[in-house]
Amino acid sequence: MPDYLRPTALDDALAALSRRRLTVLAGGTDFYPARVGAPLDDDVLDISALPALRAIEERDDHWRIPALATWTDIVRADLPHWFDGLKLAAREIGGRQVQNTGTLCGNLCNASPAADGVPVLLSLDAEVELASLERRETIPLADFLRGNRETALASDQLMLAVRVPKPRAERARGHFLKLGARRHLVISIVMVAAALEADAAGRVARAQVAVGACSPVARRLTALEEALVGRPCDAALGEVVTEPHMAPLAPLDDARGSAAYRLDAARTLATRTLAELGSMM
Amino acid sequence: MSARGLDGADRAGAATLGDAIAFTVNGRAVSVTAPPLRRLADALRDDLGLTGTKVGCNAGDCGACTVLLDGEQVCSCMVSLAQAAGRSVETVEGLARNGRLNRLQRAFLRHGAAQCGACTPGMLVAATEVLRASPRPSPVQVMDGLGGVLCRCTGYRKIVAAVLDAAGDAPQPLGTPPPGAAVGARLAKLDGVPKLTGAERYGADAVPQDALWLRIVRSPHDSARVVLGDLEAAAAGWPGVARVLTAADVPSNRVGIYPDLRDQPVLTEKIVRHRGDAVVALLGAREAVTTVRDEDLPIRYEPLPAVRGLGEAQATGAPRVHDEMESNRLIEGGVECGDAAAALAGCAVTAEGRFETAFVEHAYIEPEAGWARRVGERVELFVSTQAPVMNQVMTAEVLGLALRQVRIVPSACGGGFGGKLDVSVQPLTALGAWLTGKPVACVYERPESMMASPKRHPSLIEARMGCDGDGALQAVEFDATFDTGAYASWGPTVASRVPIHATGPYAVPAVSARGRAYYTNGPPAGAFRGFGVPQAAIAHEALLDDLAEGLGMDRLELRLKNAIRVGDATATGQVLEASAGLAPCLEALAPRWQRALEDAARSNTQDGPVRRGAGIGCMWYGIGNTALSNPSAMRITLDREGRLTLYNGAVDIGQGSTTILAQICADALGVAADRIAQVLGDTDWTEDAGKTSASRQTFVSGKAAELAGSALRAAILREANAAGDATIELAGGCVVVRDGGRRVEIALGRLKADERGVVLEGAGSFDPPSTALDAKGQGAPYATYAFGAQIAVVDVDTELGTVTPVRIHAAHDVGRAINPTQVEGQIEGGIAQGLGLALMEEYLPGKTENLHDYLIPTIGDVPEIEVIIVEDPEPLGPFGAKGVGEPGLVPTAPAILGAIRHATGVRVTRVPALPHRLRAALRAREAGP
């Protein structure tokens, strides 16, 4: 009989993790699908009863999305336009059932190359809070994600939250486009997320663009970001995108699409994301 | 309390077996003592007996198990039992109050929104959440709210309509039409209520508590030699595993559709021929057979070269999939009439093409499931099936029993589409029960269902077509090869049916058509809605579009000009005598076609990457078995209490035969349809109605039901000495016959009754007339044909290669629509599957063995559909009816591909037209020749 721990205090959870190998269970939307037809014999740490890990909070210089916040919580939260891309991603992941139980933090810990939460959070320069019994640390998401289903999470650590730094500019907005082969319940072929900040003159002060499902971990397109800075915020931003901007991507061929197609579609989606975002700024 | 690690941290909130987990279900407090990690779906079904919640995938891909947790929809297969503690769970069983359907359920019944019913609990629960949040939701809100539940039967449109209608001012539920008015009425499904309350029993829903469970261990290799080690010794080390079955335990180890082609081992005989081939079977406690890992079994695989695809199967020196065969060719068939080569040479315009299709998965929401028990010297199976008598024959043969020693009781069937014609769990559960004397159950997990069940045949079709300068078709040359995978299954049926249909529904004087099927080490390909005809239609309809382009003629006009009509001969030399309704279908579509073309032209005046196009596809389909007898027999009895019982052996897999046969029988007899009770598909009680396939139940079994009803009517009228137009009324223990002014009361208690109290009965049987085909494929292979045509309007995003269907108009000649709601349901559901075939469905062994990598259309993918029912009566059919089970699917892919071509100029010759393939074709076209 495997163990099933469902602590109600964070320190108890961390203490348990410090002692032994446990599979962390939150929303269950990655855990159960990975065990179809297989015995449920993991020793499990169910963190869903931990207190104070659900509500999304605004803090001094950042927003905090804690470990148990679901996609639906994100959709329902009263958040600034900076989070529009994240909300779009939340609405398109799985069906309502997955949105109601699946958590953003779980999506990050699962670290699929096609994780819908990753490109958006990279475009928002997100950080993650990690905790073990001994210490807490906050590291950039980009450092947390190390590869296809590889993360920096140690076996004694829990992810407590995602932090999204507040934009510096008053005019700041995010956007997200996802391409799949059907309308609902679809794993992304390509995703593009972008976040822009405008200066007082209406020009791009800061740009962050990330592409998902085109490399083991979603990638930022830094050359494109640099090319966007200083341009007027309008639909013409889409025209800035060129093929060389896609250089950081290294897509694979699979049943959902060829590598060449992914590159091509990433460019198209980047163009559209920026054109739409530019005109909404 | 944790079993291990009794320290402070672990004690905090630890839950293990022995701790009861308390929550509420539908407002009632419950408490479950079970492993806390158990899926909530399993706890509801197995621990609480609430089997209304269905399990379709255990992976959150299908949404069948949707329940409300604290009012929010969740997949109960992805929630741990422990996480339900202290919370409120609402399931489908909680919707009806005091046995009365709620507004939403009534709307589902009225609209025919449940077909097989396997997705229905999930749909209803998801809709409940939507309606609580927005009592009058928009269609978009409904689709977003229900987007997490897959349906494979309905095409979703009636579900959306039902949810919208539930929210509004719902009209009263349908009453039963008066005697004589059942045929043609939109009668709600007679078996609809249990599908809406969760009371319906599917293959996995009524497993006895004391059953042993059987798990089939399957090959991870496409082709390998298998060496079994000491399984008995290994089994002794696994508590709860009763025994391991191998081929040596199976009295007759081969199954197959055709008596001379039993080529599929029940359990492997040293060689496995596809990924998913059955190797051994574990029998024991449910947890125990799941807990044993395949890699811990003493089974060694020595991989052998695998034959993948049609090219390799035909290559010189190719490994033979079946050693005893001379080559990988399973079968070849053809149709020859006139001199097609000479005729083509003389044509003013010709077209040719090479078309490719993939393995397609049925993806019924209910995976294969059932259980067996031994009763004395007999074995009884409760199983999800499309073919009870074929199951009975096959099970008896495998066990070495007489036919009468096997009883098949079909469970409700959660979708079939051809995939539940072959046996799945039947032989081994029966064998297990026979050997152990205990009930034995087997329920496939989704990946197992996808690995083991037959697929639609991949095809490679090379075809040429020619017409004269006026567009009159002169000749067709058609060569189709099919990948039948590792075992024959229904391969011969596909290879023989396709050449007959190669011309499409057109009159063509000179035809040379061949069909061949080859073995490969792919999954077995068998029956799937259309038996190869959908693949053929992609070819002939593309060539029709080519010819129209060559002629400068409108695409619909060319089809109408060549539409086969009464008096025309088919390629097999069969002169159609009646009910050839393609022309009226096209005439009905003509104004819509003009509007679709105008719509596309108008839409495309705007610049941008999205181009709109319109396409048209036509179909025909021979109803019933090809050039083979396929009888059905029905019986209706009247007992001394005045109760009518129809003994109906036709399995309703959601398509509606239970309702339709009652409507037909009721009108033939002259009573209201709701007066007829039914005994369904129990091989002890019903006669062989044949399998539910080939669109045959309405036509063949419907005719038998009509004849049975008429025979009982005649018997009643004889008792009353009344004329044929007399009316019959059932009034308790007597029948009142009114003949003109005369009223005769037959007291049933006074008639001689048999041991079951039956006083009068009517029997009917029908075997549609057909003839065998000669060496040149000439003859009359079918008694009647269904016809149809569809228009698709699509938007193509040319930068991304994505296709969004906008609208579909479907006109189908069904002879007579016995139940228009169900006819629409069959057509809409077929269209959704045709859309999947065209745009997204491709089964790749080892890569798409689940419902998130294998994509079927969701509620947001099926556009608005207009169904136009054309009734060109078939004199042989019941009240003029033919079949419509398969036809809806056939023209959809051709119409969509035609629309893509109209929008972009790209002629798609390989389906599915996945975004990356279409984008590559668009780029190639931009680059120029």
PDB file of C-alpha atoms in Angstrom, chain A residues 1 3-7 12 15-16 19-20 25-29 31-33 35-44 46 48 72 76 95-98 100-101 179 181-185 187 255-258 261 264-265 268-269 272, chain B residues 2-4 7 9-10 12-15 17 36-37 39 58-59 61 66 72-75 77-78 80 82-83 129 143-145 147-149 290 293 445 447 609 797 799-800 802 844 851-853 855-856 858 860-861 915-916 919 923:
ATOM      1  CA  MET A   1       0.000   0.000   0.000  1.00  0.00           C
ATOM      2  CA  ASP A   3       1.614   6.281   1.084  1.00  0.00           C
ATOM      3  CA  TYR A   4      -0.698   9.179   0.464  1.00  0.00           C
ATOM      4  CA  LEU A   5       0.194  12.278   2.435  1.00  0.00           C
ATOM      5  CA  ARG A   6      -2.125  15.228   2.451  1.00  0.00           C
ATOM      6  CA  PRO A   7      -0.687  17.688   4.908  1.00  0.00           C
ATOM      7  CA  ASP A  12       4.808  19.325   7.231  1.00  0.00           C
ATOM      8  CA  ALA A  15       9.496  17.979   6.064  1.00  0.00           C
ATOM      9  CA  ALA A  16       8.053  14.963   4.318  1.00  0.00           C
ATOM     10  CA  ARG A  19      13.000  12.781   4.085  1.00  0.00           C
ATOM     11  CA  ARG A  20      11.955  10.765   1.081  1.00  0.00           C
ATOM     12  CA  LEU A  25       0.083  15.846  -6.666  1.00  0.00           C
ATOM     13  CA  ALA A  26      -1.905  19.060  -7.089  1.00  0.00           C
ATOM     14  CA  GLY A  27      -4.521  19.271  -9.849  1.00  0.00           C
ATOM     15  CA  GLY A  28      -3.855  15.737 -11.104  1.00  0.00           C
ATOM     16  CA  THR A  29      -4.139  16.653 -14.781  1.00  0.00           C
ATOM     17  CA  PHE A  31      -0.353  12.777 -12.874  1.00  0.00           C
ATOM     18  CA  TYR A  32      -3.273  10.555 -13.864  1.00  0.00           C
ATOM     19  CA  PRO A  33      -2.868  10.674 -17.665  1.00  0.00           C
ATOM     20  CA  ARG A  35      -0.639   6.319 -15.416  1.00  0.00           C
ATOM     21  CA  VAL A  36      -3.355   5.000 -17.733  1.00  0.00           C
ATOM     22  CA  GLY A  37      -3.606   1.245 -17.284  1.00  0.00           C
ATOM     23  CA  ALA A  38      -0.726   1.355 -14.826  1.00  0.00           C
ATOM     24  CA  PRO A  39      -0.878   0.719 -11.103  1.00  0.00           C
ATOM     25  CA  LEU A  40      -1.302   3.789  -8.894  1.00  0.00           C
ATOM     26  CA  ASP A  41       1.583   2.895  -6.625  1.00  0.00           C
ATOM     27  CA  ASP A  42       3.453   6.175  -6.197  1.00  0.00           C
ATOM     28  CA  ASP A  43       4.060   7.473  -2.728  1.00  0.00           C
ATOM     29  CA  VAL A  44       2.213  10.760  -3.086  1.00  0.00           C
ATOM     30  CA  ASP A  46      -0.958  15.763  -2.169  1.00  0.00           C
ATOM     31  CA  SER A  48      -4.084  20.426  -2.388  1.00  0.00           C
ATOM     32  CA  THR A  72      -9.840  29.082 -14.046  1.00  0.00           C
ATOM     33  CA  ARG A  76     -11.409  34.925 -13.202  1.00  0.00           C
ATOM     34  CA  GLY A  95     -11.254  21.771 -21.643  1.00  0.00           C
ATOM     35  CA  ARG A  96     -13.024  23.430 -18.728  1.00  0.00           C
ATOM     36  CA  GLN A  97     -12.355  20.320 -16.682  1.00  0.00           C
ATOM     37  CA  VAL A  98      -8.606  20.757 -16.982  1.00  0.00           C
ATOM     38  CA  ASN A 100     -10.842  23.947 -13.234  1.00  0.00           C
ATOM     39  CA  THR A 101      -8.327  21.614 -11.620  1.00  0.00           C
ATOM     40  CA  LEU A 179      -2.035  26.976 -33.096  1.00  0.00           C
ATOM     41  CA  ALA A 181      -5.174  21.124 -35.316  1.00  0.00           C
ATOM     42  CA  ARG A 182      -8.610  21.419 -33.737  1.00  0.00           C
ATOM     43  CA  ARG A 183     -10.675  23.874 -31.740  1.00  0.00           C
ATOM     44  CA  HIS A 184     -10.742  22.483 -28.186  1.00  0.00           C
ATOM     45  CA  LEU A 185      -8.636  20.039 -26.162  1.00  0.00           C
ATOM     46  CA  ILE A 187      -1.913  20.212 -27.745  1.00  0.00           C
ATOM     47  CA  ALA A 255       2.703  13.691 -35.773  1.00  0.00           C
ATOM     48  CA  ARG A 256       1.432  17.208 -35.132  1.00  0.00           C
ATOM     49  CA  GLY A 257       3.672  18.971 -37.608  1.00  0.00           C
ATOM     50  CA  SER A 258       6.966  18.996 -39.431  1.00  0.00           C
ATOM     51  CA  TYR A 261       6.177  23.873 -40.750  1.00  0.00           C
ATOM     52  CA  ASP A 264       7.120  28.787 -40.732  1.00  0.00           C
ATOM     53  CA  ALA A 265       4.061  28.878 -38.469  1.00  0.00           C
ATOM     54  CA  THR A 268       3.404  33.747 -38.979  1.00  0.00           C
ATOM     55  CA  LEU A 269       2.077  33.607 -35.438  1.00  0.00           C
ATOM     56  CA  ARG A 272       0.146  38.190 -36.075  1.00  0.00           C
TER      57      ARG A 272
ATOM     58  CA  SER B   2       0.586   6.033   6.909  1.00  0.00           C
ATOM     59  CA  ALA B   3       1.687   2.442   6.666  1.00  0.00           C
ATOM     60  CA  ARG B   4       5.288   3.539   6.851  1.00  0.00           C
ATOM     61  CA  ASP B   7       6.706  10.509  12.180  1.00  0.00           C
ATOM     62  CA  ALA B   9       5.105  15.189   9.299  1.00  0.00           C
ATOM     63  CA  ASP B  10       3.651  12.092   7.777  1.00  0.00           C
ATOM     64  CA  ALA B  12      -0.281  15.297   9.326  1.00  0.00           C
ATOM     65  CA  GLY B  13      -3.061  14.606   6.881  1.00  0.00           C
ATOM     66  CA  ALA B  14      -1.881  11.143   5.976  1.00  0.00           C
ATOM     67  CA  ALA B  15      -4.651   9.016   4.589  1.00  0.00           C
ATOM     68  CA  LEU B  17      -6.672   2.377   3.353  1.00  0.00           C
ATOM     69  CA  PRO B  36      -6.938   7.675  -1.351  1.00  0.00           C
ATOM     70  CA  LEU B  37      -5.164   7.839  -4.714  1.00  0.00           C
ATOM     71  CA  ARG B  39      -9.522   7.931  -9.258  1.00  0.00           C
ATOM     72  CA  ASN B  58      -8.648   7.862 -17.854  1.00  0.00           C
ATOM     73  CA  ALA B  59      -6.554  10.735 -19.174  1.00  0.00           C
ATOM     74  CA  ASP B  61      -8.992  13.624 -23.057  1.00  0.00           C
ATOM     75  CA  THR B  66     -17.164  14.771 -16.097  1.00  0.00           C
ATOM     76  CA  GLU B  72     -17.283  23.076 -11.156  1.00  0.00           C
ATOM     77  CA  GLN B  73     -16.848  20.521 -13.913  1.00  0.00           C
ATOM     78  CA  VAL B  74     -13.864  18.233 -13.531  1.00  0.00           C
ATOM     79  CA  CYS B  75     -12.771  14.960 -15.079  1.00  0.00           C
ATOM     80  CA  CYS B  77     -10.634  10.276 -13.758  1.00  0.00           C
ATOM     81  CA  MET B  78      -8.069  12.933 -12.772  1.00  0.00           C
ATOM     82  CA  SER B  80      -8.057  11.578  -6.366  1.00  0.00           C
ATOM     83  CA  ALA B  82      -8.878  11.988  -1.174  1.00  0.00           C
ATOM     84  CA  GLN B  83      -9.352  15.328  -2.911  1.00  0.00           C
ATOM     85  CA  GLU B 129     -22.399  24.023 -15.100  1.00  0.00           C
ATOM     86  CA  MET B 143     -19.446  25.261 -27.064  1.00  0.00           C
ATOM     87  CA  ASP B 144     -16.769  26.603 -24.740  1.00  0.00           C
ATOM     88  CA  GLY B 145     -18.455  24.988 -21.769  1.00  0.00           C
ATOM     89  CA  GLY B 147     -15.596  21.737 -25.361  1.00  0.00           C
ATOM     90  CA  GLY B 148     -13.986  19.280 -22.967  1.00  0.00           C
ATOM     91  CA  VAL B 149     -16.365  16.443 -23.777  1.00  0.00           C
ATOM     92  CA  THR B 290      -3.109  -4.292 -13.210  1.00  0.00           C
ATOM     93  CA  ARG B 293       4.038  -4.925 -15.095  1.00  0.00           C
ATOM     94  CA  GLU B 445      -8.129   0.942 -21.376  1.00  0.00           C
ATOM     95  CA  PRO B 447      -4.605   2.801 -25.427  1.00  0.00           C
ATOM     96  CA  PRO B 609      -4.534  35.169 -45.681  1.00  0.00           C
ATOM     97  CA  ASP B 797      -5.791  30.185 -43.554  1.00  0.00           C
ATOM     98  CA  GLU B 799      -0.368  31.205 -44.078  1.00  0.00           C
ATOM     99  CA  LEU B 800      -0.942  28.435 -41.557  1.00  0.00           C
ATOM    100  CA  THR B 802      -5.459  25.438 -41.327  1.00  0.00           C
ATOM    101  CA  LEU B 844       0.088   5.971 -36.144  1.00  0.00           C
ATOM    102  CA  LEU B 851      -7.237  10.750 -27.560  1.00  0.00           C
ATOM    103  CA  HIS B 852      -4.880  13.702 -27.238  1.00  0.00           C
ATOM    104  CA  ASP B 853      -2.430  12.600 -29.909  1.00  0.00           C
ATOM    105  CA  LEU B 855      -7.499  13.942 -32.745  1.00  0.00           C
ATOM    106  CA  ILE B 856     -11.187  13.651 -33.462  1.00  0.00           C
ATOM    107  CA  THR B 858     -14.508  18.561 -30.884  1.00  0.00           C
ATOM    108  CA  GLY B 860     -15.977  23.601 -31.823  1.00  0.00           C
ATOM    109  CA  ASP B 861     -14.861  21.903 -35.031  1.00  0.00           C
ATOM    110  CA  PRO B 915      -1.947  21.984 -41.444  1.00  0.00           C
ATOM    111  CA  HIS B 916       1.698  21.214 -42.190  1.00  0.00           C
ATOM    112  CA  ARG B 919       0.886  24.603 -45.942  1.00  0.00           C
ATOM    113  CA  ARG B 923       4.044  26.943 -50.621  1.00  0.00           C
TER     114      ARG B 923
END
